mmCIF file of C-alpha atoms and ligand atoms in Angstrom:
data_model
loop_
_atom_site.group_PDB
_atom_site.id
_atom_site.type_symbol
_atom_site.label_atom_id
_atom_site.label_comp_id
_atom_site.label_asym_id
_atom_site.label_seq_id
_atom_site.Cartn_x
_atom_site.Cartn_y
_atom_site.Cartn_z
ATOM 1 C CA MET S 1 -14.937 -98.050 -148.480
ATOM 2 C CA LEU S 2 -14.703 -94.712 -149.053
ATOM 3 C CA VAL S 3 -18.394 -94.458 -150.292
ATOM 4 C CA GLU S 4 -19.312 -95.852 -147.432
ATOM 5 C CA ASN S 5 -17.817 -93.904 -144.711
ATOM 6 C CA ILE S 6 -18.981 -90.913 -146.244
ATOM 7 C CA ILE S 7 -22.383 -92.616 -145.854
ATOM 8 C CA PHE S 8 -21.474 -93.479 -142.337
ATOM 9 C CA TYR S 9 -21.071 -89.719 -141.489
ATOM 10 C CA LEU S 10 -24.120 -88.182 -142.710
ATOM 11 C CA PHE S 11 -26.111 -91.264 -140.783
ATOM 12 C CA ILE S 12 -24.436 -89.771 -137.922
ATOM 13 C CA PHE S 13 -25.442 -86.283 -138.843
ATOM 14 C CA ILE S 14 -28.732 -86.624 -139.203
ATOM 15 C CA LEU S 15 -29.130 -88.612 -136.550
ATOM 16 C CA GLY S 16 -27.356 -85.795 -134.523
ATOM 17 C CA THR S 17 -29.694 -83.335 -135.658
ATOM 18 C CA VAL S 18 -32.903 -85.229 -134.747
ATOM 19 C CA MET S 19 -30.585 -85.811 -131.082
ATOM 20 C CA GLY S 20 -30.585 -81.103 -131.123
ATOM 21 C CA SER S 21 -34.444 -81.723 -131.748
ATOM 22 C CA PHE S 22 -35.310 -84.337 -129.092
ATOM 23 C CA VAL S 23 -32.946 -81.938 -126.409
ATOM 24 C CA GLY S 24 -34.298 -78.239 -127.023
ATOM 25 C CA ALA S 25 -38.512 -80.306 -126.696
ATOM 26 C CA MET S 26 -36.774 -82.126 -123.790
ATOM 27 C CA THR S 27 -35.636 -79.209 -121.850
ATOM 28 C CA TRP S 28 -38.296 -77.309 -122.379
ATOM 29 C CA ARG S 29 -40.966 -79.712 -120.927
ATOM 30 C CA MET S 30 -38.630 -80.499 -117.670
ATOM 31 C CA HIS S 31 -38.366 -76.609 -117.162
ATOM 32 C CA GLU S 32 -42.053 -76.602 -117.833
ATOM 33 C CA GLY S 33 -42.721 -79.223 -115.663
ATOM 34 C CA LYS S 34 -44.311 -81.687 -117.911
ATOM 35 C CA ASP S 35 -43.376 -85.107 -118.402
ATOM 36 C CA TRP S 36 -40.296 -84.726 -120.218
ATOM 37 C CA VAL S 37 -39.354 -88.325 -122.562
ATOM 38 C CA ASN S 38 -43.003 -89.116 -123.664
ATOM 39 C CA GLY S 39 -45.278 -86.001 -124.102
ATOM 40 C CA ARG S 40 -45.530 -84.789 -127.431
ATOM 41 C CA SER S 41 -43.810 -81.874 -128.938
ATOM 42 C CA GLU S 42 -46.148 -78.696 -128.741
ATOM 43 C CA CYS S 43 -45.671 -74.240 -129.722
ATOM 44 C CA GLU S 44 -43.802 -72.574 -126.815
ATOM 45 C CA ARG S 45 -46.182 -69.577 -127.771
ATOM 46 C CA CYS S 46 -49.435 -70.950 -129.073
ATOM 47 C CA HIS S 47 -49.301 -74.357 -127.460
ATOM 48 C CA HIS S 48 -50.670 -76.538 -130.447
ATOM 49 C CA LYS S 49 -49.253 -79.510 -130.863
ATOM 50 C CA LEU S 50 -46.709 -80.688 -133.278
ATOM 51 C CA GLY S 51 -46.557 -82.570 -136.228
ATOM 52 C CA ALA S 52 -44.279 -85.006 -137.789
ATOM 53 C CA ILE S 53 -44.416 -82.628 -141.025
ATOM 54 C CA ASP S 54 -42.783 -80.075 -137.792
ATOM 55 C CA LEU S 55 -40.795 -81.618 -136.555
ATOM 56 C CA ILE S 56 -38.250 -82.878 -139.360
ATOM 57 C CA PRO S 57 -34.863 -81.046 -137.442
ATOM 58 C CA ILE S 58 -33.233 -78.262 -139.641
ATOM 59 C CA VAL S 59 -35.198 -78.228 -142.765
ATOM 60 C CA SER S 60 -38.947 -77.666 -140.872
ATOM 61 C CA TYR S 61 -37.314 -74.488 -139.903
ATOM 62 C CA LEU S 62 -35.763 -73.241 -142.844
ATOM 63 C CA LEU S 63 -39.297 -74.432 -145.202
ATOM 64 C CA LEU S 64 -41.485 -72.449 -142.367
ATOM 65 C CA LYS S 65 -39.088 -69.683 -142.193
ATOM 66 C CA GLY S 66 -38.542 -69.601 -138.521
ATOM 67 C CA LYS S 67 -42.397 -68.881 -137.748
ATOM 68 C CA CYS S 68 -44.766 -71.545 -136.555
ATOM 69 C CA ARG S 69 -47.301 -73.047 -139.221
ATOM 70 C CA TYR S 70 -50.643 -72.257 -136.695
ATOM 71 C CA CYS S 71 -50.172 -68.951 -134.743
ATOM 72 C CA GLY S 72 -47.350 -67.349 -137.464
ATOM 73 C CA LYS S 73 -45.287 -66.580 -134.230
ATOM 74 C CA LYS S 74 -41.204 -66.991 -134.464
ATOM 75 C CA ILE S 75 -39.867 -70.049 -133.364
ATOM 76 C CA SER S 76 -36.561 -69.226 -131.036
ATOM 77 C CA ALA S 77 -33.726 -69.913 -133.518
ATOM 78 C CA THR S 78 -32.168 -71.684 -130.391
ATOM 79 C CA ALA S 79 -33.742 -75.261 -131.955
ATOM 80 C CA LEU S 80 -32.431 -74.709 -135.392
ATOM 81 C CA ARG S 81 -28.776 -73.567 -133.561
ATOM 82 C CA LEU S 82 -29.176 -77.040 -130.928
ATOM 83 C CA GLU S 83 -30.413 -79.623 -134.448
ATOM 84 C CA THR S 84 -26.975 -78.226 -136.406
ATOM 85 C CA GLY S 85 -25.059 -78.309 -133.614
ATOM 86 C CA THR S 86 -25.552 -81.588 -132.216
ATOM 87 C CA GLY S 87 -25.673 -82.507 -135.623
ATOM 88 C CA LEU S 88 -21.915 -81.154 -135.949
ATOM 89 C CA ALA S 89 -20.538 -82.048 -132.509
ATOM 90 C CA PHE S 90 -21.941 -86.436 -133.900
ATOM 91 C CA LEU S 91 -20.590 -85.509 -137.143
ATOM 92 C CA VAL S 92 -16.884 -84.171 -135.805
ATOM 93 C CA SER S 93 -16.533 -87.317 -133.051
ATOM 94 C CA ALA S 94 -17.161 -89.536 -135.616
ATOM 95 C CA LEU S 95 -14.430 -88.006 -137.608
ATOM 96 C CA LEU S 96 -11.955 -87.587 -134.611
ATOM 97 C CA PHE S 97 -13.020 -91.117 -132.930
ATOM 98 C CA PRO S 98 -10.687 -93.592 -134.222
ATOM 99 C CA SER S 99 -7.421 -90.475 -133.823
ATOM 100 C CA MET S 100 -8.440 -90.297 -130.205
ATOM 101 C CA VAL S 101 -8.615 -94.663 -129.531
ATOM 102 C CA ALA S 102 -5.330 -95.052 -131.392
ATOM 103 C CA GLU S 103 -3.340 -91.321 -130.166
ATOM 104 C CA LYS S 104 -2.079 -90.873 -133.523
ATOM 105 C CA TRP S 105 -3.881 -89.527 -136.398
ATOM 106 C CA VAL S 106 -6.022 -91.981 -139.210
ATOM 107 C CA SER S 107 -7.713 -90.465 -141.569
ATOM 108 C CA PRO S 108 -11.622 -90.557 -141.640
ATOM 109 C CA LEU S 109 -11.814 -91.201 -144.876
ATOM 110 C CA THR S 110 -9.753 -94.614 -145.039
ATOM 111 C CA SER S 111 -10.995 -96.175 -141.214
ATOM 112 C CA SER S 112 -14.013 -95.526 -139.469
ATOM 113 C CA VAL S 113 -15.175 -96.702 -136.377
ATOM 114 C CA LEU S 114 -17.529 -98.800 -138.253
ATOM 115 C CA THR S 115 -14.790 -100.821 -139.146
ATOM 116 C CA ALA S 116 -13.405 -101.074 -135.165
ATOM 117 C CA LYS S 117 -13.461 -103.477 -132.809
ATOM 118 C CA PRO S 118 -16.431 -103.922 -131.293
ATOM 119 C CA TRP S 119 -15.241 -101.885 -127.489
ATOM 120 C CA THR S 120 -14.549 -99.170 -129.730
ATOM 121 C CA ILE S 121 -18.285 -99.038 -131.066
ATOM 122 C CA ALA S 122 -19.445 -100.159 -127.504
ATOM 123 C CA VAL S 123 -17.574 -96.904 -125.891
ATOM 124 C CA PHE S 124 -18.223 -94.349 -129.218
ATOM 125 C CA LEU S 125 -22.156 -95.581 -128.879
ATOM 126 C CA VAL S 126 -22.152 -94.638 -125.136
ATOM 127 C CA TRP S 127 -19.312 -91.300 -125.912
ATOM 128 C CA LEU S 128 -22.840 -90.161 -128.314
ATOM 129 C CA PHE S 129 -25.661 -90.997 -125.417
ATOM 130 C CA ALA S 130 -23.118 -88.336 -123.374
ATOM 131 C CA LEU S 131 -23.331 -85.797 -125.732
ATOM 132 C CA VAL S 132 -26.758 -85.830 -126.156
ATOM 133 C CA ILE S 133 -26.601 -85.198 -121.915
ATOM 134 C CA MET S 134 -24.254 -82.625 -122.168
ATOM 135 C CA MET S 135 -26.745 -80.319 -124.684
ATOM 136 C CA ALA S 136 -29.251 -80.788 -122.399
ATOM 137 C CA LEU S 137 -27.584 -79.472 -120.201
ATOM 138 C CA TYR S 138 -25.304 -77.325 -121.866
ATOM 139 C CA THR S 139 -28.741 -76.004 -122.863
ATOM 140 C CA TYR S 140 -30.412 -75.907 -119.909
ATOM 141 C CA ASP S 141 -27.330 -73.635 -118.188
ATOM 142 C CA LYS S 142 -27.372 -71.420 -120.701
ATOM 143 C CA ARG S 143 -31.560 -71.038 -120.972
ATOM 144 C CA TRP S 144 -32.607 -71.198 -117.049
ATOM 145 C CA HIS S 145 -28.486 -71.101 -114.596
ATOM 146 C CA ILE S 146 -29.257 -74.310 -113.562
ATOM 147 C CA LEU S 147 -27.829 -78.473 -114.061
ATOM 148 C CA PRO S 148 -30.788 -80.227 -113.285
ATOM 149 C CA ASP S 149 -29.420 -82.933 -110.848
ATOM 150 C CA GLY S 150 -31.323 -85.879 -113.211
ATOM 151 C CA LEU S 151 -29.383 -85.384 -115.578
ATOM 152 C CA VAL S 152 -25.769 -84.787 -113.856
ATOM 153 C CA TRP S 153 -26.283 -87.911 -112.295
ATOM 154 C CA THR S 154 -27.352 -89.846 -116.184
ATOM 155 C CA LEU S 155 -24.250 -88.672 -117.608
ATOM 156 C CA LEU S 156 -21.873 -89.678 -114.369
ATOM 157 C CA GLY S 157 -23.095 -92.824 -115.047
ATOM 158 C CA ALA S 158 -22.511 -92.602 -118.802
ATOM 159 C CA SER S 159 -18.610 -91.302 -118.391
ATOM 160 C CA VAL S 160 -17.670 -93.569 -115.421
ATOM 161 C CA VAL S 161 -19.081 -96.719 -117.989
ATOM 162 C CA TYR S 162 -17.137 -94.640 -120.812
ATOM 163 C CA SER S 163 -14.457 -94.458 -118.475
ATOM 164 C CA LEU S 164 -14.419 -98.164 -117.379
ATOM 165 C CA ILE S 165 -14.636 -99.504 -120.937
ATOM 166 C CA TYR S 166 -11.895 -97.561 -122.242
ATOM 167 C CA CYS S 167 -9.500 -97.907 -119.782
ATOM 168 C CA LEU S 168 -9.817 -101.801 -119.270
ATOM 169 C CA GLU S 169 -10.631 -102.808 -122.965
ATOM 170 C CA ILE S 170 -9.006 -100.658 -125.052
ATOM 171 C CA LYS S 171 -6.102 -98.715 -123.173
ATOM 172 C CA SER S 172 -6.104 -102.318 -120.960
ATOM 173 C CA ILE S 173 -4.570 -100.893 -118.650
ATOM 174 C CA GLY S 174 -6.082 -102.994 -115.393
ATOM 175 C CA ARG S 175 -8.398 -101.627 -112.388
ATOM 176 C CA THR S 176 -5.968 -101.249 -110.221
ATOM 177 C CA GLY S 177 -4.345 -98.554 -113.008
ATOM 178 C CA TRP S 178 -8.241 -97.448 -113.266
ATOM 179 C CA VAL S 179 -8.370 -96.922 -109.885
ATOM 180 C CA GLY S 180 -4.722 -94.947 -110.278
ATOM 181 C CA GLN S 181 -5.804 -92.681 -113.751
ATOM 182 C CA ILE S 182 -9.473 -91.904 -111.692
ATOM 183 C CA VAL S 183 -8.117 -90.439 -108.935
ATOM 184 C CA PRO S 184 -5.657 -87.988 -110.404
ATOM 185 C CA ALA S 185 -7.633 -86.955 -113.326
ATOM 186 C CA LEU S 186 -10.761 -85.614 -110.735
ATOM 187 C CA ALA S 187 -8.558 -83.795 -109.067
ATOM 188 C CA PRO S 188 -7.934 -80.717 -111.458
ATOM 189 C CA LEU S 189 -12.032 -80.104 -111.918
ATOM 190 C CA PHE S 190 -13.909 -81.880 -109.259
ATOM 191 C CA GLY S 191 -11.354 -81.837 -106.517
ATOM 192 C CA ILE S 192 -10.468 -77.580 -107.382
ATOM 193 C CA TYR S 193 -13.939 -76.412 -107.666
ATOM 194 C CA LEU S 194 -14.912 -78.437 -104.299
ATOM 195 C CA ILE S 195 -12.611 -76.783 -102.479
ATOM 196 C CA VAL S 196 -13.537 -73.268 -104.098
ATOM 197 C CA PHE S 197 -17.664 -74.317 -103.349
ATOM 198 C CA VAL S 198 -16.451 -74.835 -99.731
ATOM 199 C CA LEU S 199 -14.092 -71.696 -99.456
ATOM 200 C CA SER S 200 -17.139 -69.451 -101.194
ATOM 201 C CA GLN S 201 -19.403 -70.940 -99.022
ATOM 202 C CA GLY S 202 -21.158 -71.422 -102.737
ATOM 203 C CA LYS S 203 -20.268 -67.882 -104.233
ATOM 204 C CA TRP S 204 -18.565 -68.177 -106.528
ATOM 205 C CA ILE S 205 -19.539 -71.062 -107.892
ATOM 206 C CA GLY S 206 -22.765 -73.691 -107.800
ATOM 207 C CA PHE S 207 -22.864 -76.712 -105.999
ATOM 208 C CA GLY S 208 -24.091 -78.011 -109.834
ATOM 209 C CA ASP S 209 -20.735 -77.413 -111.622
ATOM 210 C CA VAL S 210 -19.065 -79.123 -108.492
ATOM 211 C CA LYS S 211 -21.863 -82.409 -109.386
ATOM 212 C CA LEU S 212 -20.665 -81.427 -113.628
ATOM 213 C CA CYS S 213 -16.869 -81.604 -112.674
ATOM 214 C CA LEU S 214 -17.129 -85.566 -111.109
ATOM 215 C CA ALA S 215 -19.125 -86.483 -113.750
ATOM 216 C CA LEU S 216 -17.119 -85.163 -116.491
ATOM 217 C CA GLY S 217 -13.401 -85.891 -115.013
ATOM 218 C CA PHE S 218 -14.601 -89.390 -116.130
ATOM 219 C CA PHE S 219 -13.903 -88.361 -119.674
ATOM 220 C CA LEU S 220 -9.970 -87.435 -118.633
ATOM 221 C CA THR S 221 -6.850 -88.009 -118.083
ATOM 222 C CA TRP S 222 -5.127 -85.370 -115.315
ATOM 223 C CA ARG S 223 -2.739 -84.150 -118.069
ATOM 224 C CA GLN S 224 -6.598 -83.608 -119.708
ATOM 225 C CA GLY S 225 -8.303 -81.921 -116.759
ATOM 226 C CA LEU S 226 -5.629 -79.695 -116.078
ATOM 227 C CA LEU S 227 -6.499 -78.380 -119.568
ATOM 228 C CA VAL S 228 -9.677 -78.364 -119.130
ATOM 229 C CA LEU S 229 -9.447 -75.956 -116.265
ATOM 230 C CA PHE S 230 -7.164 -73.872 -118.317
ATOM 231 C CA LEU S 231 -9.550 -73.745 -121.782
ATOM 232 C CA ALA S 232 -13.178 -73.384 -119.436
ATOM 233 C CA ASN S 233 -12.526 -70.178 -117.732
ATOM 234 C CA LEU S 234 -10.536 -69.229 -120.955
ATOM 235 C CA LEU S 235 -13.889 -69.694 -122.712
ATOM 236 C CA GLY S 236 -15.902 -68.192 -119.679
ATOM 237 C CA SER S 237 -14.160 -64.870 -120.161
ATOM 238 C CA LEU S 238 -13.819 -64.590 -123.252
ATOM 239 C CA SER S 239 -18.058 -65.180 -123.219
ATOM 240 C CA ALA S 240 -18.420 -62.408 -121.041
ATOM 241 C CA VAL S 241 -16.658 -59.580 -122.581
ATOM 242 C CA PRO S 242 -19.129 -58.598 -125.159
ATOM 243 C CA LYS S 243 -21.709 -58.695 -122.513
ATOM 244 C CA LEU S 244 -19.117 -56.316 -120.411
ATOM 245 C CA ARG S 245 -19.318 -54.471 -123.000
ATOM 246 C CA LYS S 246 -23.272 -53.920 -123.570
ATOM 247 C CA HIS S 247 -23.635 -53.548 -120.327
ATOM 248 C CA GLN S 248 -25.357 -56.512 -119.714
ATOM 249 C CA VAL S 249 -23.635 -57.910 -117.194
ATOM 250 C CA LYS S 250 -22.053 -56.315 -113.722
ATOM 251 C CA MET S 251 -19.098 -57.542 -112.539
ATOM 252 C CA ASN S 252 -20.627 -59.823 -109.727
ATOM 253 C CA THR S 253 -23.354 -60.736 -112.128
ATOM 254 C CA GLN S 254 -23.333 -64.765 -112.278
ATOM 255 C CA ILE S 255 -22.383 -66.546 -115.979
ATOM 256 C CA ALA S 256 -23.321 -69.493 -116.270
ATOM 257 C CA PHE S 257 -20.319 -71.939 -116.767
ATOM 258 C CA GLY S 258 -21.831 -75.207 -117.519
ATOM 259 C CA PRO S 259 -21.395 -74.602 -121.317
ATOM 260 C CA CYS S 260 -17.518 -73.835 -120.882
ATOM 261 C CA LEU S 261 -16.607 -76.595 -119.108
ATOM 262 C CA ILE S 262 -18.958 -78.975 -120.893
ATOM 263 C CA LEU S 263 -17.677 -77.134 -124.481
ATOM 264 C CA ALA S 264 -14.022 -77.359 -122.669
ATOM 265 C CA THR S 265 -14.541 -81.158 -122.027
ATOM 266 C CA TYR S 266 -15.365 -81.842 -125.400
ATOM 267 C CA ILE S 267 -12.932 -80.382 -127.222
ATOM 268 C CA VAL S 268 -9.905 -81.911 -124.787
ATOM 269 C CA ALA S 269 -11.785 -85.294 -125.066
ATOM 270 C CA LEU S 270 -11.459 -85.639 -128.193
ATOM 271 C CA ILE S 271 -8.088 -83.445 -129.646
ATOM 272 C CA GLY S 272 -6.288 -83.796 -126.414
ATOM 273 C CA TRP S 273 -3.843 -86.319 -127.686
ATOM 274 C CA THR S 274 -2.662 -83.997 -130.087
ATOM 275 C CA LEU S 275 -1.166 -81.699 -127.191
ATOM 276 C CA ARG S 276 0.848 -84.353 -125.132
ATOM 277 C CA GLY S 277 3.850 -82.339 -126.415
ATOM 278 C CA LEU S 278 2.808 -79.670 -124.303
ATOM 279 C CA PHE S 279 3.321 -81.918 -121.043
ATOM 280 C CA VAL S 280 6.805 -82.761 -122.121
ATOM 281 C CA LEU S 281 7.942 -81.130 -119.200
ATOM 282 C CA VAL S 282 5.646 -81.884 -116.810
HETATM 283 ZN ZN1 LIG M 301 -47.667 -71.965 -132.846
#
């Protein structure tokens, strides 16, 4: 069992790095207005089409020492960070998913998603798909300060399917129970951000963030929604501090908030159950 699990985790990590590479190419093509699914990858500097050997995640970057094979100019390290980051996001998901579903610690060495029930495997696959979209939104918002509608609606579709399978088939809470869980779960994120958006007439946050909150809410319970609200704002404040020190931003500069919401949701969805004790008094 142990060897099979290790091979599975290795496979999941490599799959993640390939998806990270895809996200890098896809977001850039979307921004350039090119066909973002079918187009061939090219160097961002000299626009030379890239061969298969240039497209091996992480390995190509290290072999080429971060330079384009054709024009010799530096390739941004974003690609490397994205490939490694998505690989790790996939790996950590695979390690923690059985514990998340069981809401207690399950050793990833002795049991993995591989041996789980079919619905758990299905919901895990939907989660991985959603992770790819979240990575794309993270990258796009960080780089260009926009959350493209196509990506947000795709994420919403994935999160609704995730929530339906998770609540109806794994937790067996029934349809009324599902509505009873989802409506309060959307309140702390979507509800509060919608109110802030309306009151500030779109000055404090963008409508993209409001739509993103709707999509992310379906991964959470209302308690987890509150945690994400807190954690995302904490991450946002922390990420602004070094920039403020270097005077790169002023107090009124807009900071991309989407990445904070996405990172917070990822963390809370996977390990939020460990913090149940925090809510004993709520
Ligand atoms: Zn080049």
